[in-house]
Amino acid sequence: MNPKINIKDYESVVGKNYIEELRMLANRLSGKTILNINSTFVGGGVAEILSRLVPLLNQLGVDVRWQVIPGEAQFFKVTKKFHNALHGKVESISDDDFSVFLETTAKNASQIDFSGDILFIHDPQPAALITKKSDIGKDWVWRCHIDISQPDNRVWNFLKQFVVNYDAGIFSSPNFAQELPIPQFFAPPSIDPLSEKNKELPPEALETVLTKYGLDADKPLILQVSRFDRLKDPLGVIRAFQLVRRNFACQLVLAGGTATDDPESEEVLKEVKERAGDNSDIHILDIPPGSDVDINALQRAATVIMQKSLREGFALTITEALWKAKPVVASAVGGIPLQVKDKLTGLLCHSIEGAAYALRQILANPDYGHWLGRNGKEHVRQHFLITREIRDYMLIFLTLGRREDIIYL
Ligand code: UDP
């Protein structure tokens, strides 16, 4: 449990009334135990959100617990392939892989203590534990954090036979979902405004990070924070920057990391460095995982934040940027249009030239940039903070078994 997290601190961010409403909903859940099950306590977005969501719900008085499924390396190799295939990537998956998945699930199903009233199962790895429902009953909810709208059908059809037995499914965006014969809810991801990545920082922290990475405090800074992945289009970002740099003195920072589970990232980083050449206004930063305060400070020091991805998940980098009241220029892909309402909470782009045009608009008119940023921050406050995700989950838990009371919009 994280002793630093205190639900009361969120009153200053979303208002006392909002937290009171959460307490009221939590009250209605009294007597119910909710058991989260996922595949890891650390690393990745799901563990990150659970590590804050669970203590916050506990503080609200909800009996929420968290368990992780055990598994051999072979099982996680298979689930990683399933993950990629569900994202539409071509993977070679053998009958043995399906057997490994089922065998581990059967073993886990016999060992896990399923005490609780609502079983809240995250992502595909533990999804087949639902086979236990015929023995033990209870309400089962499947929380899908990934985009499964264009999956490899073999893997999806395999998984679907389990998913259809859940009492409800929760997806991050309507366009990430699948047709299913069970009630489906839409709950976008969220960020924690008080985490190291997003908390307010003193001006010295920004100065420190600018010095640390050799950046010019007096030049407008264009930033993209992303893993070095072709789908994040770092070369497109460099091209857009070069077009803009002809008319504006500015600097570009591509801040990212090379994931150990992504063999391509080293190669992409090399290409990016080559393309940047000896341009002293382009800074390629290979930032180690866990450097949350550095990322926070870079985002806060930026003039404009880009996310020129070719494909995206929800794009938490955009949520983080908007929360820092930054104007953003981002491609209209994945979850970005949910966050960037064009010309209101940021600028959407559809090409390199479009990105350059949008950057120029913001650099030429800082007031316009500040206005977009302020709107973006309010949009995140209303829709994409952890308090909203907690509220959504509690409402969904309360509706279980009461389908007739749900108003579908
Ligand atoms: N991130 C980071 N360091 C990096 C690159 C990314 O901390 O070098 C963080 C970023 O701040 C965000 C997350 O990783 O919180 C990326 O999430 P997003 O949904 O934008 O993209 P994904 O990497 O999941 O495709």
Tab-separated table of C-alpha atoms and ligand atoms in Angstrom:
chain	number	residue	atom	x	y	z
A	1	MET	CA	0.000	0.000	0.000
A	2	ASN	CA	1.301	3.442	-0.882
A	3	PRO	CA	1.217	5.559	2.299
A	4	LYS	CA	1.725	8.747	0.308
A	5	ILE	CA	-1.658	8.507	-1.403
A	6	ASN	CA	-4.456	10.333	0.349
A	7	ILE	CA	-7.923	10.760	-1.147
A	8	LYS	CA	-8.340	14.095	0.629
A	9	ASP	CA	-5.496	15.579	-1.429
A	10	TYR	CA	-7.626	15.172	-4.549
A	11	GLU	CA	-10.175	17.674	-3.218
A	12	SER	CA	-7.891	20.491	-4.321
A	13	VAL	CA	-7.879	19.093	-7.863
A	14	VAL	CA	-11.483	18.079	-8.537
A	15	GLY	CA	-13.326	19.822	-5.732
A	16	LYS	CA	-14.711	18.705	-2.382
A	17	ASN	CA	-18.095	17.842	-3.877
A	18	TYR	CA	-16.627	15.368	-6.317
A	19	ILE	CA	-14.845	13.534	-3.518
A	20	GLU	CA	-18.051	13.612	-1.451
A	21	GLU	CA	-19.854	11.983	-4.357
A	22	LEU	CA	-17.185	9.281	-4.453
A	23	ARG	CA	-17.715	8.697	-0.728
A	24	MET	CA	-21.454	8.376	-1.286
A	25	LEU	CA	-20.981	5.800	-4.047
A	26	ALA	CA	-18.418	3.951	-1.912
A	27	ASN	CA	-20.967	3.822	0.880
A	28	ARG	CA	-23.394	2.038	-1.379
A	29	LEU	CA	-20.783	-0.611	-2.048
A	30	SER	CA	-20.276	-1.315	1.630
A	31	GLY	CA	-20.404	-5.011	2.374
A	32	LYS	CA	-19.071	-5.890	-1.091
A	33	THR	CA	-15.547	-7.085	-1.691
A	34	ILE	CA	-13.953	-6.450	-5.064
A	35	LEU	CA	-11.005	-8.548	-6.121
A	36	ASN	CA	-8.783	-7.250	-8.930
A	37	ILE	CA	-6.804	-9.849	-10.803
A	38	ASN	CA	-4.122	-8.999	-13.365
A	39	SER	CA	-0.732	-10.343	-14.357
A	40	THR	CA	1.785	-8.049	-12.652
A	41	PHE	CA	2.225	-5.742	-9.665
A	42	VAL	CA	4.819	-3.586	-11.452
A	43	GLY	CA	5.460	-2.348	-14.968
A	44	GLY	CA	2.918	-1.330	-17.547
A	45	GLY	CA	-0.139	0.838	-17.420
A	46	VAL	CA	-2.482	-1.606	-15.670
A	47	ALA	CA	-0.195	-2.109	-12.667
A	48	GLU	CA	0.398	1.626	-12.532
A	49	ILE	CA	-3.286	2.478	-12.373
A	50	LEU	CA	-4.113	-0.323	-9.911
A	51	SER	CA	-1.311	0.703	-7.577
A	52	ARG	CA	-3.079	4.027	-7.060
A	53	LEU	CA	-6.693	3.011	-7.584
A	54	VAL	CA	-6.691	0.247	-4.950
A	55	PRO	CA	-5.450	2.411	-2.032
A	56	LEU	CA	-7.746	5.258	-3.029
A	57	LEU	CA	-10.800	2.984	-3.101
A	58	ASN	CA	-9.746	1.495	0.250
A	59	GLN	CA	-9.566	4.980	1.711
A	60	LEU	CA	-13.070	5.637	0.425
A	61	GLY	CA	-14.127	2.604	2.430
A	62	VAL	CA	-14.478	0.055	-0.384
A	63	ASP	CA	-13.024	-3.373	0.324
A	64	VAL	CA	-10.884	-3.695	-2.791
A	65	ARG	CA	-8.131	-6.284	-3.064
A	66	TRP	CA	-5.560	-7.100	-5.698
A	67	GLN	CA	-4.043	-10.406	-6.714
A	68	VAL	CA	-1.632	-11.293	-9.472
A	69	ILE	CA	-1.738	-14.570	-11.384
A	70	PRO	CA	1.420	-16.635	-11.229
A	71	GLY	CA	2.842	-18.072	-14.442
A	72	GLU	CA	5.981	-19.513	-15.956
A	73	ALA	CA	8.022	-17.556	-18.524
A	74	GLN	CA	6.472	-19.705	-21.252
A	75	PHE	CA	2.972	-18.545	-20.276
A	76	PHE	CA	3.950	-14.876	-20.437
A	77	LYS	CA	5.658	-15.450	-23.789
A	78	VAL	CA	2.356	-16.783	-25.088
A	79	THR	CA	0.294	-13.967	-23.560
A	80	LYS	CA	2.667	-11.398	-25.092
A	81	LYS	CA	2.006	-12.983	-28.490
A	82	PHE	CA	-1.737	-12.904	-27.787
A	83	HIS	CA	-1.427	-9.248	-26.818
A	84	ASN	CA	0.294	-8.379	-30.100
A	85	ALA	CA	-2.155	-10.480	-32.127
A	86	LEU	CA	-5.128	-8.809	-30.460
A	87	HIS	CA	-3.611	-5.501	-31.552
A	88	GLY	CA	-3.676	-6.866	-35.104
A	89	LYS	CA	0.017	-7.780	-35.379
A	90	VAL	CA	0.834	-10.976	-37.274
A	91	GLU	CA	2.189	-13.563	-34.819
A	92	SER	CA	2.861	-17.246	-35.284
A	93	ILE	CA	0.768	-18.946	-32.651
A	94	SER	CA	0.767	-22.713	-32.358
A	95	ASP	CA	-1.758	-25.113	-30.826
A	96	ASP	CA	0.814	-25.635	-28.064
A	97	ASP	CA	0.578	-21.939	-27.205
A	98	PHE	CA	-3.162	-22.260	-26.622
A	99	SER	CA	-2.491	-25.350	-24.480
A	100	VAL	CA	0.098	-23.483	-22.367
A	101	PHE	CA	-2.445	-20.720	-21.793
A	102	LEU	CA	-5.197	-23.154	-20.770
A	103	GLU	CA	-2.943	-25.274	-18.557
A	104	THR	CA	-1.640	-22.238	-16.631
A	105	THR	CA	-5.177	-20.912	-16.286
A	106	ALA	CA	-6.413	-24.260	-14.920
A	107	LYS	CA	-3.542	-24.343	-12.421
A	108	ASN	CA	-4.194	-20.749	-11.339
A	109	ALA	CA	-7.934	-21.352	-11.081
A	110	SER	CA	-7.299	-24.124	-8.579
A	111	GLN	CA	-4.823	-22.051	-6.510
A	112	ILE	CA	-6.210	-18.514	-6.399
A	113	ASP	CA	-8.304	-17.467	-3.438
A	114	PHE	CA	-11.366	-16.054	-5.163
A	115	SER	CA	-12.899	-14.604	-2.022
A	116	GLY	CA	-14.876	-11.505	-2.933
A	117	ASP	CA	-18.201	-10.609	-4.478
A	118	ILE	CA	-17.031	-8.962	-7.687
A	119	LEU	CA	-14.125	-10.375	-9.639
A	120	PHE	CA	-12.523	-7.610	-11.638
A	121	ILE	CA	-10.306	-9.260	-14.231
A	122	HIS	CA	-7.858	-7.136	-16.226
A	123	ASP	CA	-6.788	-7.872	-19.795
A	124	PRO	CA	-6.408	-11.209	-21.589
A	125	GLN	CA	-3.841	-12.951	-19.346
A	126	PRO	CA	-6.273	-13.934	-16.556
A	127	ALA	CA	-9.454	-13.753	-18.706
A	128	ALA	CA	-10.026	-17.521	-18.856
A	129	LEU	CA	-10.320	-17.732	-15.057
A	130	ILE	CA	-14.019	-17.121	-15.768
A	131	THR	CA	-14.305	-20.920	-16.175
A	132	LYS	CA	-14.428	-20.890	-12.370
A	133	LYS	CA	-17.748	-19.024	-12.440
A	134	SER	CA	-19.818	-22.192	-12.865
A	135	ASP	CA	-18.441	-23.466	-9.510
A	136	ILE	CA	-18.309	-20.308	-7.425
A	137	GLY	CA	-20.798	-17.880	-9.004
A	138	LYS	CA	-20.151	-14.186	-8.158
A	139	ASP	CA	-20.152	-11.190	-10.524
A	140	TRP	CA	-17.380	-11.168	-13.071
A	141	VAL	CA	-16.238	-8.053	-14.957
A	142	TRP	CA	-13.623	-8.086	-17.718
A	143	ARG	CA	-11.637	-4.854	-18.042
A	144	CYS	CA	-9.970	-4.702	-21.435
A	145	HIS	CA	-7.243	-2.060	-21.466
A	146	ILE	CA	-6.156	-2.712	-25.043
A	147	ASP	CA	-7.553	-1.911	-28.469
A	148	ILE	CA	-9.069	-5.138	-29.794
A	149	SER	CA	-11.030	-3.622	-32.658
A	150	GLN	CA	-8.883	-5.210	-35.380
A	151	PRO	CA	-7.605	-8.417	-33.845
A	152	ASP	CA	-6.137	-11.551	-35.282
A	153	ASN	CA	-9.367	-13.553	-35.463
A	154	ARG	CA	-7.894	-16.833	-34.313
A	155	VAL	CA	-6.748	-15.330	-31.004
A	156	TRP	CA	-9.858	-13.219	-30.562
A	157	ASN	CA	-12.226	-16.138	-31.194
A	158	PHE	CA	-10.284	-18.176	-28.660
A	159	LEU	CA	-10.511	-15.416	-26.064
A	160	LYS	CA	-14.094	-14.543	-26.881
A	161	GLN	CA	-15.386	-17.951	-25.744
A	162	PHE	CA	-14.349	-16.846	-22.225
A	163	VAL	CA	-15.287	-13.177	-22.483
A	164	VAL	CA	-18.923	-13.929	-23.361
A	165	ASN	CA	-19.388	-15.545	-19.950
A	166	TYR	CA	-18.613	-12.342	-18.050
A	167	ASP	CA	-21.379	-10.246	-16.541
A	168	ALA	CA	-19.948	-7.123	-18.151
A	169	GLY	CA	-17.037	-5.860	-20.219
A	170	ILE	CA	-15.319	-2.480	-19.903
A	171	PHE	CA	-13.452	-0.887	-22.808
A	172	SER	CA	-11.301	2.239	-22.992
A	173	SER	CA	-13.036	3.652	-26.037
A	174	PRO	CA	-16.037	2.636	-28.158
A	175	ASN	CA	-13.716	2.211	-31.138
A	176	PHE	CA	-11.455	-0.209	-29.198
A	177	ALA	CA	-14.294	-2.656	-28.543
A	178	GLN	CA	-15.909	-5.707	-30.152
A	179	GLU	CA	-19.520	-6.762	-30.604
A	180	LEU	CA	-20.350	-8.902	-27.591
A	181	PRO	CA	-23.561	-10.384	-26.186
A	182	ILE	CA	-22.829	-8.977	-22.702
A	183	PRO	CA	-23.317	-5.461	-21.309
A	184	GLN	CA	-20.399	-3.290	-22.314
A	185	PHE	CA	-19.249	-0.121	-20.594
A	186	PHE	CA	-16.946	2.595	-21.780
A	187	ALA	CA	-14.364	3.887	-19.310
A	188	PRO	CA	-11.402	5.759	-20.751
A	189	PRO	CA	-8.043	5.502	-19.008
A	190	SER	CA	-6.906	8.225	-16.688
A	191	ILE	CA	-3.857	9.841	-15.179
A	192	ASP	CA	-3.123	10.564	-11.569
A	193	PRO	CA	-2.640	14.329	-11.162
A	194	LEU	CA	-0.639	13.790	-7.964
A	195	SER	CA	1.807	11.197	-9.293
A	196	GLU	CA	5.474	12.005	-9.884
A	197	LYS	CA	4.717	12.203	-13.605
A	198	ASN	CA	1.975	14.769	-13.246
A	199	LYS	CA	2.323	16.681	-9.981
A	200	GLU	CA	3.117	20.398	-9.975
A	201	LEU	CA	6.849	21.131	-10.008
A	202	PRO	CA	8.753	24.185	-8.779
A	203	PRO	CA	10.457	26.326	-11.478
A	204	GLU	CA	13.887	25.078	-10.296
A	205	ALA	CA	12.960	21.540	-11.337
A	206	LEU	CA	12.379	22.774	-14.890
A	207	GLU	CA	15.676	24.631	-14.921
A	208	THR	CA	17.462	21.536	-13.619
A	209	VAL	CA	16.086	19.334	-16.361
A	210	LEU	CA	16.854	21.882	-19.092
A	211	THR	CA	20.467	22.079	-17.899
A	212	LYS	CA	20.740	18.310	-17.481
A	213	TYR	CA	19.789	17.695	-21.113
A	214	GLY	CA	21.603	20.693	-22.589
A	215	LEU	CA	18.472	22.560	-23.682
A	216	ASP	CA	18.164	26.286	-24.295
A	217	ALA	CA	15.809	27.912	-21.782
A	218	ASP	CA	15.226	30.863	-24.135
A	219	LYS	CA	14.165	28.972	-27.254
A	220	PRO	CA	10.642	27.611	-27.798
A	221	LEU	CA	10.731	23.880	-27.206
A	222	ILE	CA	8.776	21.347	-29.246
A	223	LEU	CA	8.559	17.989	-27.479
A	224	GLN	CA	7.437	14.478	-28.293
A	225	VAL	CA	7.683	11.880	-25.512
A	226	SER	CA	7.447	8.369	-26.904
A	227	ARG	CA	9.055	4.982	-27.029
A	228	PHE	CA	11.318	4.823	-30.091
A	229	ASP	CA	8.780	3.030	-32.235
A	230	ARG	CA	8.010	3.601	-35.935
A	231	LEU	CA	4.304	3.927	-35.140
A	232	LYS	CA	5.121	7.052	-33.132
A	233	ASP	CA	6.581	8.503	-36.375
A	234	PRO	CA	9.709	10.156	-34.932
A	235	LEU	CA	11.042	10.769	-38.449
A	236	GLY	CA	7.810	12.577	-39.330
A	237	VAL	CA	8.270	14.742	-36.247
A	238	ILE	CA	11.801	15.664	-37.340
A	239	ARG	CA	10.566	16.530	-40.838
A	240	ALA	CA	7.755	18.723	-39.477
A	241	PHE	CA	10.259	20.437	-37.175
A	242	GLN	CA	12.645	21.101	-40.084
A	243	LEU	CA	9.803	22.770	-42.020
A	244	VAL	CA	8.963	24.967	-39.033
A	245	ARG	CA	12.586	25.736	-38.166
A	246	ARG	CA	12.933	27.634	-41.469
A	247	ASN	CA	10.759	30.424	-40.037
A	248	PHE	CA	11.029	30.071	-36.273
A	249	ALA	CA	13.977	29.794	-33.924
A	250	CYS	CA	13.024	26.730	-31.911
A	251	GLN	CA	14.370	23.417	-30.659
A	252	LEU	CA	13.032	19.867	-30.858
A	253	VAL	CA	13.256	17.234	-28.149
A	254	LEU	CA	12.427	13.620	-28.867
A	255	ALA	CA	12.425	12.007	-25.452
A	256	GLY	CA	11.965	8.289	-25.221
A	257	GLY	CA	13.340	5.029	-24.151
A	258	THR	CA	14.375	1.777	-25.738
A	259	ALA	CA	12.250	-0.986	-24.236
A	260	THR	CA	14.073	-4.228	-23.517
A	261	ASP	CA	11.056	-6.172	-24.784
A	262	ASP	CA	11.142	-4.330	-28.108
A	263	PRO	CA	14.105	-5.344	-30.265
A	264	GLU	CA	13.167	-2.738	-32.882
A	265	SER	CA	13.588	0.264	-30.618
A	266	GLU	CA	17.410	0.336	-30.825
A	267	GLU	CA	17.165	0.310	-34.593
A	268	VAL	CA	14.591	3.114	-34.632
A	269	LEU	CA	16.713	5.200	-32.253
A	270	LYS	CA	19.673	4.784	-34.611
A	271	GLU	CA	17.590	5.918	-37.607
A	272	VAL	CA	16.305	8.899	-35.649
A	273	LYS	CA	19.822	9.947	-34.673
A	274	GLU	CA	20.950	9.632	-38.283
A	275	ARG	CA	18.054	11.742	-39.508
A	276	ALA	CA	18.721	14.407	-36.877
A	277	GLY	CA	22.337	14.547	-38.116
A	278	ASP	CA	24.372	17.353	-36.623
A	279	ASN	CA	21.453	19.749	-36.211
A	280	SER	CA	22.170	21.283	-32.807
A	281	ASP	CA	18.499	22.216	-32.375
A	282	ILE	CA	17.416	18.567	-32.382
A	283	HIS	CA	17.887	16.698	-29.103
A	284	ILE	CA	17.353	12.954	-28.982
A	285	LEU	CA	17.104	11.869	-25.355
A	286	ASP	CA	17.246	8.207	-24.395
A	287	ILE	CA	15.620	8.402	-20.985
A	288	PRO	CA	15.660	5.377	-18.651
A	289	PRO	CA	12.327	3.970	-17.450
A	290	GLY	CA	11.077	5.414	-14.189
A	291	SER	CA	12.398	8.936	-14.882
A	292	ASP	CA	8.965	10.323	-14.130
A	293	VAL	CA	10.059	13.658	-12.723
A	294	ASP	CA	12.311	14.279	-15.743
A	295	ILE	CA	9.433	13.546	-18.122
A	296	ASN	CA	7.128	15.742	-16.049
A	297	ALA	CA	9.657	18.601	-16.105
A	298	LEU	CA	10.275	18.281	-19.845
A	299	GLN	CA	6.530	18.364	-20.498
A	300	ARG	CA	6.184	21.430	-18.289
A	301	ALA	CA	9.143	23.138	-19.966
A	302	ALA	CA	7.767	22.530	-23.463
A	303	THR	CA	6.127	25.206	-25.589
A	304	VAL	CA	4.215	22.705	-27.736
A	305	ILE	CA	3.821	18.956	-27.276
A	306	MET	CA	3.457	16.683	-30.280
A	307	GLN	CA	2.158	13.166	-30.762
A	308	LYS	CA	2.444	12.557	-34.472
A	309	SER	CA	1.705	8.840	-34.235
A	310	LEU	CA	0.622	6.739	-37.193
A	311	ARG	CA	-1.353	4.481	-34.832
A	312	GLU	CA	-2.078	4.885	-31.159
A	313	GLY	CA	-3.663	3.349	-28.124
A	314	PHE	CA	-5.255	5.936	-25.900
A	315	ALA	CA	-2.107	8.130	-25.924
A	316	LEU	CA	-1.515	8.941	-22.279
A	317	THR	CA	1.253	11.296	-23.381
A	318	ILE	CA	-1.485	13.577	-24.682
A	319	THR	CA	-3.449	13.355	-21.431
A	320	GLU	CA	-0.270	14.251	-19.546
A	321	ALA	CA	0.487	17.150	-21.891
A	322	LEU	CA	-3.024	18.583	-21.690
A	323	TRP	CA	-3.009	18.294	-17.911
A	324	LYS	CA	0.059	20.532	-17.942
A	325	ALA	CA	-1.977	23.058	-19.963
A	326	LYS	CA	0.241	22.640	-23.013
A	327	PRO	CA	-0.966	23.225	-26.561
A	328	VAL	CA	-0.686	19.946	-28.457
A	329	VAL	CA	-0.333	18.991	-32.106
A	330	ALA	CA	-1.391	15.400	-32.543
A	331	SER	CA	-2.512	12.935	-35.213
A	332	ALA	CA	-6.186	12.046	-35.304
A	333	VAL	CA	-5.599	8.360	-34.443
A	334	GLY	CA	-6.546	5.976	-31.608
A	335	GLY	CA	-7.745	7.743	-28.470
A	336	ILE	CA	-6.321	11.134	-29.479
A	337	PRO	CA	-9.568	12.609	-30.918
A	338	LEU	CA	-11.312	11.816	-27.606
A	339	GLN	CA	-8.823	14.147	-25.956
A	340	VAL	CA	-7.956	16.676	-28.630
A	341	LYS	CA	-11.051	18.485	-29.838
A	342	ASP	CA	-9.604	20.229	-32.871
A	343	LYS	CA	-9.031	23.966	-32.415
A	344	LEU	CA	-10.497	23.768	-28.917
A	345	THR	CA	-8.253	21.589	-26.775
A	346	GLY	CA	-5.376	21.294	-29.252
A	347	LEU	CA	-4.741	20.911	-32.964
A	348	LEU	CA	-5.225	17.667	-34.876
A	349	CYS	CA	-3.066	16.896	-37.880
A	350	HIS	CA	-3.213	14.364	-40.697
A	351	SER	CA	0.185	14.786	-42.361
A	352	ILE	CA	3.711	16.111	-41.839
A	353	GLU	CA	2.788	19.362	-43.595
A	354	GLY	CA	-0.355	19.603	-41.464
A	355	ALA	CA	1.709	19.124	-38.325
A	356	ALA	CA	4.143	21.848	-39.431
A	357	TYR	CA	1.249	24.200	-40.189
A	358	ALA	CA	-0.270	23.595	-36.735
A	359	LEU	CA	3.096	24.122	-35.009
A	360	ARG	CA	3.544	27.441	-36.819
A	361	GLN	CA	0.084	28.586	-35.730
A	362	ILE	CA	0.966	28.002	-32.100
A	363	LEU	CA	4.502	29.386	-32.256
A	364	ALA	CA	3.303	32.518	-34.029
A	365	ASN	CA	0.533	33.107	-31.527
A	366	PRO	CA	1.484	32.157	-27.955
A	367	ASP	CA	-1.828	33.443	-26.585
A	368	TYR	CA	-3.681	31.014	-28.816
A	369	GLY	CA	-1.418	28.250	-27.516
A	370	HIS	CA	-2.135	29.173	-23.906
A	371	TRP	CA	-5.874	29.242	-24.616
A	372	LEU	CA	-5.764	25.764	-26.186
A	373	GLY	CA	-3.701	24.523	-23.244
A	374	ARG	CA	-6.100	25.887	-20.642
A	375	ASN	CA	-9.065	24.292	-22.426
A	376	GLY	CA	-7.154	21.014	-22.668
A	377	LYS	CA	-6.455	21.011	-18.950
A	378	GLU	CA	-10.135	21.481	-18.141
A	379	HIS	CA	-11.052	18.708	-20.569
A	380	VAL	CA	-8.682	16.351	-18.744
A	381	ARG	CA	-9.932	17.499	-15.339
A	382	GLN	CA	-13.460	16.580	-16.346
A	383	HIS	CA	-12.834	13.344	-18.187
A	384	PHE	CA	-9.428	11.760	-17.737
A	385	LEU	CA	-8.346	11.916	-14.084
A	386	ILE	CA	-8.127	8.899	-11.807
A	387	THR	CA	-11.049	10.166	-9.720
A	388	ARG	CA	-13.293	9.785	-12.761
A	389	GLU	CA	-12.062	6.254	-13.403
A	390	ILE	CA	-12.799	5.369	-9.758
A	391	ARG	CA	-16.282	6.852	-10.125
A	392	ASP	CA	-16.937	4.889	-13.333
A	393	TYR	CA	-15.892	1.611	-11.737
A	394	MET	CA	-18.027	2.150	-8.670
A	395	LEU	CA	-21.054	2.972	-10.837
A	396	ILE	CA	-20.462	-0.140	-12.918
A	397	PHE	CA	-20.125	-2.324	-9.799
A	398	LEU	CA	-23.379	-0.875	-8.499
A	399	THR	CA	-25.243	-1.686	-11.711
A	400	LEU	CA	-24.186	-5.342	-11.786
A	401	GLY	CA	-27.211	-7.550	-11.495
A	402	ARG	CA	-29.486	-4.554	-12.059
A	403	ARG	CA	-29.547	-4.403	-15.834
A	404	GLU	CA	-33.088	-3.067	-15.880
A	405	ASP	CA	-31.896	0.051	-14.025
A	406	ILE	CA	-29.246	0.993	-16.569
A	407	ILE	CA	-30.059	3.790	-18.966
A	408	TYR	CA	-28.163	3.169	-22.192
A	409	LEU	CA	-27.379	6.329	-24.152
B	1	UDP	N1	6.898	7.333	-21.217
B	1	UDP	C1	7.942	7.496	-20.325
B	1	UDP	N2	9.204	7.522	-20.794
B	1	UDP	C2	9.471	7.372	-22.110
B	1	UDP	C3	8.426	7.218	-23.033
B	1	UDP	C4	7.133	7.195	-22.547
B	1	UDP	O1	7.718	7.620	-19.107
B	1	UDP	O2	10.649	7.387	-22.469
B	1	UDP	C5	5.548	7.289	-20.678
B	1	UDP	C6	4.659	8.445	-21.100
B	1	UDP	O3	4.872	9.567	-20.262
B	1	UDP	C7	3.278	7.795	-20.934
B	1	UDP	C8	3.527	6.346	-21.312
B	1	UDP	O4	4.918	6.123	-21.151
B	1	UDP	O5	2.884	7.839	-19.576
B	1	UDP	C9	3.186	6.062	-22.767
B	1	UDP	O6	1.824	5.854	-22.862
B	1	UDP	P1	1.058	6.098	-24.233
B	1	UDP	O7	-0.352	5.683	-24.019
B	1	UDP	O8	1.237	7.518	-24.699
B	1	UDP	O9	1.830	5.216	-25.303
B	1	UDP	P2	2.271	3.681	-25.385
B	1	UDP	O10	3.747	3.681	-25.098
B	1	UDP	O11	1.472	2.924	-24.355
B	1	UDP	O12	1.998	3.298	-26.807
